[in-house]
JSON list of C-alpha atoms in Angstrom, two decimals:
[
{"chain": "A", "resi": 1, "resn": "MET", "atom": "CA", "xyz": [19.49, 1.62, 17.31]},
{"chain": "A", "resi": 2, "resn": "GLU", "atom": "CA", "xyz": [20.83, 3.37, 14.01]},
{"chain": "A", "resi": 3, "resn": "TYR", "atom": "CA", "xyz": [19.24, 2.37, 10.59]},
{"chain": "A", "resi": 4, "resn": "LYS", "atom": "CA", "xyz": [20.80, 3.13, 7.41]},
{"chain": "A", "resi": 5, "resn": "VAL", "atom": "CA", "xyz": [18.67, 3.85, 4.45]},
{"chain": "A", "resi": 6, "resn": "SER", "atom": "CA", "xyz": [18.99, 3.49, 0.56]},
{"chain": "A", "resi": 7, "resn": "SER", "atom": "CA", "xyz": [17.66, 2.49, -2.56]},
{"chain": "A", "resi": 8, "resn": "LEU", "atom": "CA", "xyz": [18.00, -0.12, -4.78]},
{"chain": "A", "resi": 9, "resn": "ALA", "atom": "CA", "xyz": [19.82, 2.78, -7.43]},
{"chain": "A", "resi": 10, "resn": "GLU", "atom": "CA", "xyz": [22.45, 3.15, -4.85]},
{"chain": "A", "resi": 11, "resn": "ARG", "atom": "CA", "xyz": [22.32, -0.90, -4.53]},
{"chain": "A", "resi": 12, "resn": "PRO", "atom": "CA", "xyz": [20.66, -2.96, -6.86]},
{"chain": "A", "resi": 13, "resn": "ASP", "atom": "CA", "xyz": [23.01, -5.86, -4.49]},
{"chain": "A", "resi": 14, "resn": "MET", "atom": "CA", "xyz": [20.37, -6.04, -1.70]},
{"chain": "A", "resi": 15, "resn": "ARG", "atom": "CA", "xyz": [17.33, -6.31, -4.63]},
{"chain": "A", "resi": 16, "resn": "GLU", "atom": "CA", "xyz": [17.72, -10.07, -3.80]},
{"chain": "A", "resi": 17, "resn": "ARG", "atom": "CA", "xyz": [17.75, -9.16, 0.16]},
{"chain": "A", "resi": 18, "resn": "VAL", "atom": "CA", "xyz": [14.62, -6.03, 0.19]},
{"chain": "A", "resi": 19, "resn": "PHE", "atom": "CA", "xyz": [12.05, -8.60, -1.35]},
{"chain": "A", "resi": 20, "resn": "ALA", "atom": "CA", "xyz": [12.81, -11.52, 0.58]},
{"chain": "A", "resi": 21, "resn": "MET", "atom": "CA", "xyz": [12.29, -9.26, 3.86]},
{"chain": "A", "resi": 22, "resn": "ALA", "atom": "CA", "xyz": [9.66, -11.81, 7.12]},
{"chain": "A", "resi": 23, "resn": "ASP", "atom": "CA", "xyz": [6.40, -9.03, 7.11]},
{"chain": "A", "resi": 24, "resn": "SER", "atom": "CA", "xyz": [3.10, -9.59, 8.00]},
{"chain": "A", "resi": 25, "resn": "TRP", "atom": "CA", "xyz": [0.87, -8.95, 5.25]},
{"chain": "A", "resi": 26, "resn": "PRO", "atom": "CA", "xyz": [-2.20, -10.75, 4.53]},
{"chain": "A", "resi": 27, "resn": "GLU", "atom": "CA", "xyz": [-1.92, -13.47, 1.88]},
{"chain": "A", "resi": 28, "resn": "PHE", "atom": "CA", "xyz": [-5.55, -12.99, 0.11]},
{"chain": "A", "resi": 29, "resn": "VAL", "atom": "CA", "xyz": [-4.16, -8.76, -0.28]},
{"chain": "A", "resi": 30, "resn": "LEU", "atom": "CA", "xyz": [-1.34, -10.63, -2.46]},
{"chain": "A", "resi": 31, "resn": "GLN", "atom": "CA", "xyz": [-3.29, -12.28, -4.80]},
{"chain": "A", "resi": 32, "resn": "ASP", "atom": "CA", "xyz": [-4.17, -8.62, -5.73]},
{"chain": "A", "resi": 33, "resn": "PRO", "atom": "CA", "xyz": [-3.51, -9.18, -10.06]},
{"chain": "A", "resi": 34, "resn": "VAL", "atom": "CA", "xyz": [-2.60, -5.75, -10.99]},
{"chain": "A", "resi": 35, "resn": "GLY", "atom": "CA", "xyz": [-0.01, -5.26, -8.24]},
{"chain": "A", "resi": 36, "resn": "TRP", "atom": "CA", "xyz": [1.29, -9.38, -8.41]},
{"chain": "A", "resi": 37, "resn": "ALA", "atom": "CA", "xyz": [1.64, -7.93, -12.63]},
{"chain": "A", "resi": 38, "resn": "HIS", "atom": "CA", "xyz": [3.33, -5.04, -11.78]},
{"chain": "A", "resi": 39, "resn": "PHE", "atom": "CA", "xyz": [5.13, -4.22, -8.40]},
{"chain": "A", "resi": 40, "resn": "PRO", "atom": "CA", "xyz": [8.12, -6.60, -8.73]},
{"chain": "A", "resi": 41, "resn": "ARG", "atom": "CA", "xyz": [8.66, -4.32, -11.73]},
{"chain": "A", "resi": 42, "resn": "ILE", "atom": "CA", "xyz": [8.75, -1.23, -9.60]},
{"chain": "A", "resi": 43, "resn": "ALA", "atom": "CA", "xyz": [12.52, -2.76, -8.25]},
{"chain": "A", "resi": 44, "resn": "GLY", "atom": "CA", "xyz": [14.26, -3.57, -11.97]},
{"chain": "A", "resi": 45, "resn": "GLU", "atom": "CA", "xyz": [12.45, -0.43, -14.06]},
{"chain": "A", "resi": 46, "resn": "LEU", "atom": "CA", "xyz": [12.51, 1.88, -11.29]},
{"chain": "A", "resi": 47, "resn": "PRO", "atom": "CA", "xyz": [15.38, 1.67, -8.70]},
{"chain": "A", "resi": 48, "resn": "GLN", "atom": "CA", "xyz": [15.28, 5.25, -7.22]},
{"chain": "A", "resi": 49, "resn": "TYR", "atom": "CA", "xyz": [12.10, 4.48, -6.06]},
{"chain": "A", "resi": 50, "resn": "VAL", "atom": "CA", "xyz": [13.13, 1.42, -4.15]},
{"chain": "A", "resi": 51, "resn": "LEU", "atom": "CA", "xyz": [13.96, 1.81, -0.34]},
{"chain": "A", "resi": 52, "resn": "PHE", "atom": "CA", "xyz": [15.13, -0.08, 2.14]},
{"chain": "A", "resi": 53, "resn": "ALA", "atom": "CA", "xyz": [16.32, 0.34, 5.67]},
{"chain": "A", "resi": 54, "resn": "GLU", "atom": "CA", "xyz": [19.28, -1.53, 7.16]},
{"chain": "A", "resi": 55, "resn": "ASP", "atom": "CA", "xyz": [20.06, -2.02, 11.49]},
{"chain": "A", "resi": 56, "resn": "GLU", "atom": "CA", "xyz": [23.79, -2.69, 12.43]},
{"chain": "A", "resi": 57, "resn": "ARG", "atom": "CA", "xyz": [23.84, -6.14, 11.58]},
{"chain": "A", "resi": 58, "resn": "GLY", "atom": "CA", "xyz": [22.81, -5.56, 7.70]},
{"chain": "A", "resi": 59, "resn": "GLU", "atom": "CA", "xyz": [19.77, -7.15, 7.62]},
{"chain": "A", "resi": 60, "resn": "VAL", "atom": "CA", "xyz": [17.03, -5.83, 5.66]},
{"chain": "A", "resi": 61, "resn": "VAL", "atom": "CA", "xyz": [14.17, -4.64, 8.70]},
{"chain": "A", "resi": 62, "resn": "ALA", "atom": "CA", "xyz": [11.99, -1.55, 6.54]},
{"chain": "A", "resi": 63, "resn": "ASN", "atom": "CA", "xyz": [11.41, -0.94, 3.13]},
{"chain": "A", "resi": 64, "resn": "ALA", "atom": "CA", "xyz": [9.62, 1.60, 1.08]},
{"chain": "A", "resi": 65, "resn": "PHE", "atom": "CA", "xyz": [8.29, 2.00, -2.71]},
{"chain": "A", "resi": 66, "resn": "SER", "atom": "CA", "xyz": [6.98, 4.53, -4.54]},
{"chain": "A", "resi": 67, "resn": "VAL", "atom": "CA", "xyz": [6.56, 5.04, -8.18]},
{"chain": "A", "resi": 68, "resn": "PRO", "atom": "CA", "xyz": [5.96, 8.81, -10.31]},
{"chain": "A", "resi": 69, "resn": "PHE", "atom": "CA", "xyz": [3.05, 9.49, -12.56]},
{"chain": "A", "resi": 70, "resn": "ALA", "atom": "CA", "xyz": [1.80, 12.35, -14.16]},
{"chain": "A", "resi": 71, "resn": "LEU", "atom": "CA", "xyz": [-1.68, 13.25, -12.64]},
{"chain": "A", "resi": 72, "resn": "GLY", "atom": "CA", "xyz": [-2.29, 16.00, -14.59]},
{"chain": "A", "resi": 73, "resn": "ALA", "atom": "CA", "xyz": [-2.07, 14.13, -17.28]},
{"chain": "A", "resi": 74, "resn": "ASP", "atom": "CA", "xyz": [-5.48, 14.22, -20.50]},
{"chain": "A", "resi": 75, "resn": "GLY", "atom": "CA", "xyz": [-8.11, 12.23, -18.67]},
{"chain": "A", "resi": 76, "resn": "ARG", "atom": "CA", "xyz": [-6.68, 12.34, -14.70]},
{"chain": "A", "resi": 77, "resn": "GLY", "atom": "CA", "xyz": [-6.47, 15.81, -12.86]},
{"chain": "A", "resi": 78, "resn": "GLU", "atom": "CA", "xyz": [-8.45, 13.94, -10.16]},
{"chain": "A", "resi": 79, "resn": "LEU", "atom": "CA", "xyz": [-6.94, 10.67, -7.42]},
{"chain": "A", "resi": 80, "resn": "PRO", "atom": "CA", "xyz": [-8.22, 8.25, -9.40]},
{"chain": "A", "resi": 81, "resn": "ALA", "atom": "CA", "xyz": [-11.37, 5.63, -7.59]},
{"chain": "A", "resi": 82, "resn": "ARG", "atom": "CA", "xyz": [-9.21, 2.02, -7.57]},
{"chain": "A", "resi": 83, "resn": "GLY", "atom": "CA", "xyz": [-6.47, 3.99, -5.68]},
{"chain": "A", "resi": 84, "resn": "TRP", "atom": "CA", "xyz": [-3.51, 1.56, -5.22]},
{"chain": "A", "resi": 85, "resn": "ASP", "atom": "CA", "xyz": [-4.53, -0.52, -8.88]},
{"chain": "A", "resi": 86, "resn": "ALA", "atom": "CA", "xyz": [-4.84, 1.98, -10.78]},
{"chain": "A", "resi": 87, "resn": "VAL", "atom": "CA", "xyz": [-2.37, 4.49, -9.84]},
{"chain": "A", "resi": 88, "resn": "LEU", "atom": "CA", "xyz": [0.26, 1.37, -10.50]},
{"chain": "A", "resi": 89, "resn": "LEU", "atom": "CA", "xyz": [-1.40, 0.66, -13.96]},
{"chain": "A", "resi": 90, "resn": "TRP", "atom": "CA", "xyz": [-0.92, 4.80, -14.53]},
{"chain": "A", "resi": 91, "resn": "ALA", "atom": "CA", "xyz": [2.72, 4.59, -13.51]},
{"chain": "A", "resi": 92, "resn": "PHE", "atom": "CA", "xyz": [4.13, 1.66, -15.69]},
{"chain": "A", "resi": 93, "resn": "SER", "atom": "CA", "xyz": [1.96, 3.42, -18.68]},
{"chain": "A", "resi": 94, "resn": "ASP", "atom": "CA", "xyz": [3.40, 6.95, -18.46]},
{"chain": "A", "resi": 95, "resn": "LEU", "atom": "CA", "xyz": [6.80, 5.28, -18.23]},
{"chain": "A", "resi": 96, "resn": "ARG", "atom": "CA", "xyz": [5.70, 3.01, -20.83]},
{"chain": "A", "resi": 97, "resn": "ARG", "atom": "CA", "xyz": [5.06, 6.13, -23.58]},
{"chain": "A", "resi": 98, "resn": "GLY", "atom": "CA", "xyz": [7.61, 9.29, -21.84]},
{"chain": "A", "resi": 99, "resn": "VAL", "atom": "CA", "xyz": [4.98, 10.52, -20.31]},
{"chain": "A", "resi": 100, "resn": "ARG", "atom": "CA", "xyz": [6.74, 12.83, -17.65]},
{"chain": "A", "resi": 101, "resn": "ALA", "atom": "CA", "xyz": [6.15, 12.20, -14.54]},
{"chain": "A", "resi": 102, "resn": "ASP", "atom": "CA", "xyz": [4.33, 14.65, -11.75]},
{"chain": "A", "resi": 103, "resn": "THR", "atom": "CA", "xyz": [3.43, 13.31, -8.74]},
{"chain": "A", "resi": 104, "resn": "VAL", "atom": "CA", "xyz": [4.64, 10.63, -6.81]},
{"chain": "A", "resi": 105, "resn": "SER", "atom": "CA", "xyz": [2.48, 7.62, -5.35]},
{"chain": "A", "resi": 106, "resn": "ALA", "atom": "CA", "xyz": [3.43, 5.55, -2.41]},
{"chain": "A", "resi": 107, "resn": "ILE", "atom": "CA", "xyz": [3.11, 1.93, -3.04]},
{"chain": "A", "resi": 108, "resn": "SER", "atom": "CA", "xyz": [4.13, -0.27, 0.27]},
{"chain": "A", "resi": 109, "resn": "VAL", "atom": "CA", "xyz": [6.15, 0.67, 3.26]},
{"chain": "A", "resi": 110, "resn": "SER", "atom": "CA", "xyz": [6.89, -2.55, 5.20]},
{"chain": "A", "resi": 111, "resn": "VAL", "atom": "CA", "xyz": [8.57, -3.20, 8.02]},
{"chain": "A", "resi": 112, "resn": "ALA", "atom": "CA", "xyz": [10.07, -6.96, 9.63]},
{"chain": "A", "resi": 113, "resn": "PRO", "atom": "CA", "xyz": [7.63, -8.46, 12.09]},
{"chain": "A", "resi": 114, "resn": "HIS", "atom": "CA", "xyz": [10.08, -8.45, 14.79]},
{"chain": "A", "resi": 115, "resn": "ALA", "atom": "CA", "xyz": [10.95, -3.95, 14.09]},
{"chain": "A", "resi": 116, "resn": "GLN", "atom": "CA", "xyz": [7.33, -3.82, 13.93]},
{"chain": "A", "resi": 117, "resn": "GLY", "atom": "CA", "xyz": [7.18, -0.70, 17.32]},
{"chain": "A", "resi": 118, "resn": "LEU", "atom": "CA", "xyz": [10.34, 1.25, 16.92]},
{"chain": "A", "resi": 119, "resn": "GLY", "atom": "CA", "xyz": [9.48, 3.92, 14.85]},
{"chain": "A", "resi": 120, "resn": "LEU", "atom": "CA", "xyz": [10.53, 2.59, 11.28]},
{"chain": "A", "resi": 121, "resn": "SER", "atom": "CA", "xyz": [7.26, 3.46, 9.63]},
{"chain": "A", "resi": 122, "resn": "ALA", "atom": "CA", "xyz": [7.18, 7.35, 9.90]},
{"chain": "A", "resi": 123, "resn": "ARG", "atom": "CA", "xyz": [11.50, 7.08, 9.04]},
{"chain": "A", "resi": 124, "resn": "MET", "atom": "CA", "xyz": [10.87, 5.27, 6.32]},
{"chain": "A", "resi": 125, "resn": "LEU", "atom": "CA", "xyz": [7.62, 7.43, 5.07]},
{"chain": "A", "resi": 126, "resn": "THR", "atom": "CA", "xyz": [9.81, 10.60, 5.61]},
{"chain": "A", "resi": 127, "resn": "ALA", "atom": "CA", "xyz": [12.06, 9.02, 3.13]},
{"chain": "A", "resi": 128, "resn": "MET", "atom": "CA", "xyz": [9.80, 8.48, 0.75]},
{"chain": "A", "resi": 129, "resn": "ARG", "atom": "CA", "xyz": [9.05, 12.35, 1.10]},
{"chain": "A", "resi": 130, "resn": "ASP", "atom": "CA", "xyz": [13.02, 12.87, 0.91]},
{"chain": "A", "resi": 131, "resn": "ASN", "atom": "CA", "xyz": [13.74, 11.03, -2.21]},
{"chain": "A", "resi": 132, "resn": "ALA", "atom": "CA", "xyz": [10.63, 12.65, -4.15]},
{"chain": "A", "resi": 133, "resn": "ARG", "atom": "CA", "xyz": [12.25, 16.07, -3.26]},
{"chain": "A", "resi": 134, "resn": "ALA", "atom": "CA", "xyz": [15.15, 15.28, -4.42]},
{"chain": "A", "resi": 135, "resn": "LEU", "atom": "CA", "xyz": [13.89, 14.00, -7.77]},
{"chain": "A", "resi": 136, "resn": "GLY", "atom": "CA", "xyz": [12.56, 17.35, -8.89]},
{"chain": "A", "resi": 137, "resn": "PHE", "atom": "CA", "xyz": [9.19, 16.38, -7.44]},
{"chain": "A", "resi": 138, "resn": "GLY", "atom": "CA", "xyz": [6.96, 18.90, -4.86]},
{"chain": "A", "resi": 139, "resn": "GLU", "atom": "CA", "xyz": [3.75, 16.26, -4.06]},
{"chain": "A", "resi": 140, "resn": "VAL", "atom": "CA", "xyz": [3.40, 12.92, -2.28]},
{"chain": "A", "resi": 141, "resn": "VAL", "atom": "CA", "xyz": [-0.31, 11.23, -2.31]},
{"chain": "A", "resi": 142, "resn": "ALA", "atom": "CA", "xyz": [-0.70, 8.35, -0.54]},
{"chain": "A", "resi": 143, "resn": "PRO", "atom": "CA", "xyz": [-3.27, 5.60, -1.09]},
{"chain": "A", "resi": 144, "resn": "VAL", "atom": "CA", "xyz": [-3.71, 4.50, 2.42]},
{"chain": "A", "resi": 145, "resn": "ARG", "atom": "CA", "xyz": [-4.23, 1.14, 3.67]},
{"chain": "A", "resi": 146, "resn": "PRO", "atom": "CA", "xyz": [-6.07, 2.16, 7.23]},
{"chain": "A", "resi": 147, "resn": "ASN", "atom": "CA", "xyz": [-3.93, -0.50, 9.63]},
{"chain": "A", "resi": 148, "resn": "ALA", "atom": "CA", "xyz": [-6.43, -0.15, 11.81]},
{"chain": "A", "resi": 149, "resn": "LYS", "atom": "CA", "xyz": [-9.81, -0.52, 9.73]},
{"chain": "A", "resi": 150, "resn": "HIS", "atom": "CA", "xyz": [-10.38, -4.45, 10.27]},
{"chain": "A", "resi": 151, "resn": "ARG", "atom": "CA", "xyz": [-11.15, -4.30, 13.34]},
{"chain": "A", "resi": 152, "resn": "GLU", "atom": "CA", "xyz": [-14.34, -2.74, 12.44]},
{"chain": "A", "resi": 153, "resn": "PRO", "atom": "CA", "xyz": [-15.20, -4.20, 8.84]},
{"chain": "A", "resi": 154, "resn": "ARG", "atom": "CA", "xyz": [-18.68, -2.75, 8.80]},
{"chain": "A", "resi": 155, "resn": "THR", "atom": "CA", "xyz": [-17.86, 0.80, 9.44]},
{"chain": "A", "resi": 156, "resn": "PRO", "atom": "CA", "xyz": [-17.61, 2.71, 6.28]},
{"chain": "A", "resi": 157, "resn": "MET", "atom": "CA", "xyz": [-14.63, 3.41, 4.84]},
{"chain": "A", "resi": 158, "resn": "GLU", "atom": "CA", "xyz": [-15.77, 6.91, 4.43]},
{"chain": "A", "resi": 159, "resn": "GLU", "atom": "CA", "xyz": [-16.88, 7.49, 8.13]},
{"chain": "A", "resi": 160, "resn": "TYR", "atom": "CA", "xyz": [-13.55, 5.85, 9.37]},
{"chain": "A", "resi": 161, "resn": "ALA", "atom": "CA", "xyz": [-11.31, 7.90, 7.06]},
{"chain": "A", "resi": 162, "resn": "HIS", "atom": "CA", "xyz": [-12.28, 11.18, 8.43]},
{"chain": "A", "resi": 163, "resn": "ARG", "atom": "CA", "xyz": [-11.89, 9.88, 12.90]},
{"chain": "A", "resi": 164, "resn": "LEU", "atom": "CA", "xyz": [-10.62, 11.93, 15.11]},
{"chain": "A", "resi": 165, "resn": "ARG", "atom": "CA", "xyz": [-9.13, 12.07, 18.26]},
{"chain": "A", "resi": 166, "resn": "PRO", "atom": "CA", "xyz": [-9.34, 14.75, 20.45]},
{"chain": "A", "resi": 167, "resn": "ASP", "atom": "CA", "xyz": [-6.04, 15.86, 19.61]},
{"chain": "A", "resi": 168, "resn": "GLY", "atom": "CA", "xyz": [-7.27, 16.31, 16.42]},
{"chain": "A", "resi": 169, "resn": "LEU", "atom": "CA", "xyz": [-4.67, 13.83, 14.78]},
{"chain": "A", "resi": 170, "resn": "PRO", "atom": "CA", "xyz": [-6.47, 11.17, 12.64]},
{"chain": "A", "resi": 171, "resn": "TYR", "atom": "CA", "xyz": [-8.13, 7.79, 14.90]},
{"chain": "A", "resi": 172, "resn": "ASP", "atom": "CA", "xyz": [-6.74, 5.53, 13.33]},
{"chain": "A", "resi": 173, "resn": "PRO", "atom": "CA", "xyz": [-2.60, 4.96, 13.70]},
{"chain": "A", "resi": 174, "resn": "TRP", "atom": "CA", "xyz": [-0.86, 4.64, 10.28]},
{"chain": "A", "resi": 175, "resn": "MET", "atom": "CA", "xyz": [-2.79, 7.71, 9.20]},
{"chain": "A", "resi": 176, "resn": "ARG", "atom": "CA", "xyz": [-1.49, 9.18, 12.24]},
{"chain": "A", "resi": 177, "resn": "VAL", "atom": "CA", "xyz": [1.13, 9.21, 10.72]},
{"chain": "A", "resi": 178, "resn": "HIS", "atom": "CA", "xyz": [0.94, 10.29, 7.63]},
{"chain": "A", "resi": 179, "resn": "ALA", "atom": "CA", "xyz": [-0.39, 13.20, 9.46]},
{"chain": "A", "resi": 180, "resn": "ARG", "atom": "CA", "xyz": [2.54, 13.55, 11.72]},
{"chain": "A", "resi": 181, "resn": "ALA", "atom": "CA", "xyz": [4.47, 13.76, 8.52]},
{"chain": "A", "resi": 182, "resn": "GLY", "atom": "CA", "xyz": [2.39, 16.89, 6.97]},
{"chain": "A", "resi": 183, "resn": "ALA", "atom": "CA", "xyz": [0.00, 14.60, 4.56]},
{"chain": "A", "resi": 184, "resn": "VAL", "atom": "CA", "xyz": [-4.25, 15.93, 4.88]},
{"chain": "A", "resi": 185, "resn": "VAL", "atom": "CA", "xyz": [-6.71, 13.59, 3.67]},
{"chain": "A", "resi": 186, "resn": "HIS", "atom": "CA", "xyz": [-8.33, 14.19, 0.26]},
{"chain": "A", "resi": 187, "resn": "SER", "atom": "CA", "xyz": [-10.40, 11.65, -0.41]},
{"chain": "A", "resi": 188, "resn": "VAL", "atom": "CA", "xyz": [-11.54, 7.52, -0.22]},
{"chain": "A", "resi": 189, "resn": "ALA", "atom": "CA", "xyz": [-10.22, 5.17, -3.21]},
{"chain": "A", "resi": 190, "resn": "PRO", "atom": "CA", "xyz": [-13.68, 3.47, -3.29]},
{"chain": "A", "resi": 191, "resn": "ALA", "atom": "CA", "xyz": [-11.90, 0.42, -5.31]},
{"chain": "A", "resi": 192, "resn": "SER", "atom": "CA", "xyz": [-8.23, 0.57, -4.16]},
{"chain": "A", "resi": 193, "resn": "MET", "atom": "CA", "xyz": [-7.05, -2.43, -5.43]},
{"chain": "A", "resi": 194, "resn": "THR", "atom": "CA", "xyz": [-9.68, -6.05, -5.85]},
{"chain": "A", "resi": 195, "resn": "VAL", "atom": "CA", "xyz": [-8.23, -9.94, -6.11]},
{"chain": "A", "resi": 196, "resn": "SER", "atom": "CA", "xyz": [-11.28, -12.73, -6.25]},
{"chain": "A", "resi": 197, "resn": "GLY", "atom": "CA", "xyz": [-10.82, -15.99, -6.58]},
{"chain": "A", "resi": 198, "resn": "SER", "atom": "CA", "xyz": [-12.52, -19.35, -6.12]},
{"chain": "A", "resi": 199, "resn": "LEU", "atom": "CA", "xyz": [-13.74, -20.72, -2.95]},
{"chain": "A", "resi": 200, "resn": "GLU", "atom": "CA", "xyz": [-10.99, -22.98, -2.71]},
{"chain": "A", "resi": 201, "resn": "GLU", "atom": "CA", "xyz": [-8.58, -20.41, -3.14]},
{"chain": "A", "resi": 202, "resn": "TRP", "atom": "CA", "xyz": [-9.90, -17.92, -1.02]},
{"chain": "A", "resi": 203, "resn": "ARG", "atom": "CA", "xyz": [-10.20, -21.28, 2.26]},
{"chain": "A", "resi": 204, "resn": "ARG", "atom": "CA", "xyz": [-6.63, -21.41, 0.96]},
{"chain": "A", "resi": 205, "resn": "TRP", "atom": "CA", "xyz": [-5.27, -17.83, 1.90]},
{"chain": "A", "resi": 206, "resn": "THR", "atom": "CA", "xyz": [-7.52, -17.45, 5.62]},
{"chain": "A", "resi": 207, "resn": "GLY", "atom": "CA", "xyz": [-8.28, -20.75, 6.94]},
{"chain": "A", "resi": 208, "resn": "LEU", "atom": "CA", "xyz": [-12.16, -20.06, 6.08]},
{"chain": "A", "resi": 209, "resn": "PRO", "atom": "CA", "xyz": [-14.93, -22.36, 5.21]},
{"chain": "A", "resi": 210, "resn": "PHE", "atom": "CA", "xyz": [-15.88, -20.22, 2.44]},
{"chain": "A", "resi": 211, "resn": "ASP", "atom": "CA", "xyz": [-19.65, -21.99, 1.98]},
{"chain": "A", "resi": 212, "resn": "THR", "atom": "CA", "xyz": [-22.33, -19.25, 3.18]},
{"chain": "A", "resi": 213, "resn": "ALA", "atom": "CA", "xyz": [-23.03, -16.60, 1.05]},
{"chain": "A", "resi": 214, "resn": "GLY", "atom": "CA", "xyz": [-23.27, -12.72, 1.71]},
{"chain": "A", "resi": 215, "resn": "ASP", "atom": "CA", "xyz": [-20.84, -11.19, 3.78]},
{"chain": "A", "resi": 216, "resn": "VAL", "atom": "CA", "xyz": [-17.71, -12.67, 5.29]},
{"chain": "A", "resi": 217, "resn": "GLU", "atom": "CA", "xyz": [-15.33, -11.35, 7.54]},
{"chain": "A", "resi": 218, "resn": "VAL", "atom": "CA", "xyz": [-11.75, -12.17, 7.06]},
{"chain": "A", "resi": 219, "resn": "PRO", "atom": "CA", "xyz": [-9.00, -11.57, 9.21]},
{"chain": "A", "resi": 220, "resn": "GLY", "atom": "CA", "xyz": [-6.90, -8.76, 7.82]},
{"chain": "A", "resi": 221, "resn": "ALA", "atom": "CA", "xyz": [-9.78, -6.93, 5.67]},
{"chain": "A", "resi": 222, "resn": "LEU", "atom": "CA", "xyz": [-10.86, -3.76, 6.00]},
{"chain": "A", "resi": 223, "resn": "VAL", "atom": "CA", "xyz": [-14.84, -4.80, 4.41]},
{"chain": "A", "resi": 224, "resn": "PRO", "atom": "CA", "xyz": [-16.52, -7.99, 4.07]},
{"chain": "A", "resi": 225, "resn": "VAL", "atom": "CA", "xyz": [-15.02, -10.65, 1.32]},
{"chain": "A", "resi": 226, "resn": "ARG", "atom": "CA", "xyz": [-18.99, -10.95, -0.53]},
{"chain": "A", "resi": 227, "resn": "CYS", "atom": "CA", "xyz": [-19.01, -15.04, -1.36]},
{"chain": "A", "resi": 228, "resn": "GLU", "atom": "CA", "xyz": [-21.23, -16.27, -3.84]},
{"chain": "A", "resi": 229, "resn": "PRO", "atom": "CA", "xyz": [-21.56, -20.42, -3.28]},
{"chain": "A", "resi": 230, "resn": "GLU", "atom": "CA", "xyz": [-23.68, -20.78, -5.56]},
{"chain": "A", "resi": 231, "resn": "GLN", "atom": "CA", "xyz": [-21.12, -19.66, -8.30]},
{"chain": "A", "resi": 232, "resn": "GLY", "atom": "CA", "xyz": [-18.35, -20.41, -6.37]},
{"chain": "A", "resi": 233, "resn": "TYR", "atom": "CA", "xyz": [-15.96, -17.28, -6.31]},
{"chain": "A", "resi": 234, "resn": "ALA", "atom": "CA", "xyz": [-15.80, -14.14, -3.67]},
{"chain": "A", "resi": 235, "resn": "VAL", "atom": "CA", "xyz": [-14.50, -11.06, -4.24]},
{"chain": "A", "resi": 236, "resn": "TYR", "atom": "CA", "xyz": [-12.53, -8.80, -2.20]},
{"chain": "A", "resi": 237, "resn": "VAL", "atom": "CA", "xyz": [-13.11, -4.57, -2.84]},
{"chain": "A", "resi": 238, "resn": "GLU", "atom": "CA", "xyz": [-10.48, -2.96, 0.11]},
{"chain": "A", "resi": 239, "resn": "PRO", "atom": "CA", "xyz": [-11.20, 0.65, -0.05]},
{"chain": "A", "resi": 240, "resn": "ASN", "atom": "CA", "xyz": [-7.87, 2.66, 0.44]},
{"chain": "A", "resi": 241, "resn": "VAL", "atom": "CA", "xyz": [-7.70, 6.73, 1.72]},
{"chain": "A", "resi": 242, "resn": "TRP", "atom": "CA", "xyz": [-5.76, 9.15, -0.31]},
{"chain": "A", "resi": 243, "resn": "MET", "atom": "CA", "xyz": [-4.12, 11.44, 1.50]},
{"chain": "A", "resi": 244, "resn": "ARG", "atom": "CA", "xyz": [-1.63, 13.78, -0.06]},
{"chain": "A", "resi": 245, "resn": "HIS", "atom": "CA", "xyz": [1.90, 15.36, 1.28]},
{"chain": "A", "resi": 246, "resn": "ALA", "atom": "CA", "xyz": [3.16, 18.42, -0.23]},
{"chain": "A", "resi": 247, "resn": "LEU", "atom": "CA", "xyz": [7.31, 18.77, -0.57]}
]
């Protein structure tokens, strides 16, 4: 099947359909306050960095969001330990203050559940790279969320991120897609995303009881969630892996 990739800058009429596309993100991941506040802004303020793929019937089957930011600005220079959250904050701070961007960061690549396994994630990653190059950038960075890490929530991310297969490619499938596109592992972002909520909210998001103090393994979580029943809340601090794509 042929897929047509476009940007929202080219097709602003597709915005609602891009956001309406079904995805497979765990509910709790969507509760990150930085993402909640800033992710929807990308489509409105940076539409040239929102890509989507349509199938032959015109159905949106994948999307890719990225943002430009100034990695070389004063006080930066290094990819942040707060990963995904930090780069979103940097991007919109730079946009507001008129700071010239020098780097593009991937924010998300999503594929509709019924279209997964068809190579669309790699297609959208390539499209994101091509888009950044066309916009004049020389590098794309990505706070990668390894998509098989949830099977090993107690394995340290530093260990997992550097695990290789016999062929020298990363053990993790999503990291492997990035590596095949030319990316290299740079560092671990230990606090890339933080989600906190009441125990009742966590029960609603996960269907788990959240009634025992300590680390709770949650389906889809890359590390355990810290539960504090006496305080009435639980906190999830997700590590990601910074990967860098030279263009």
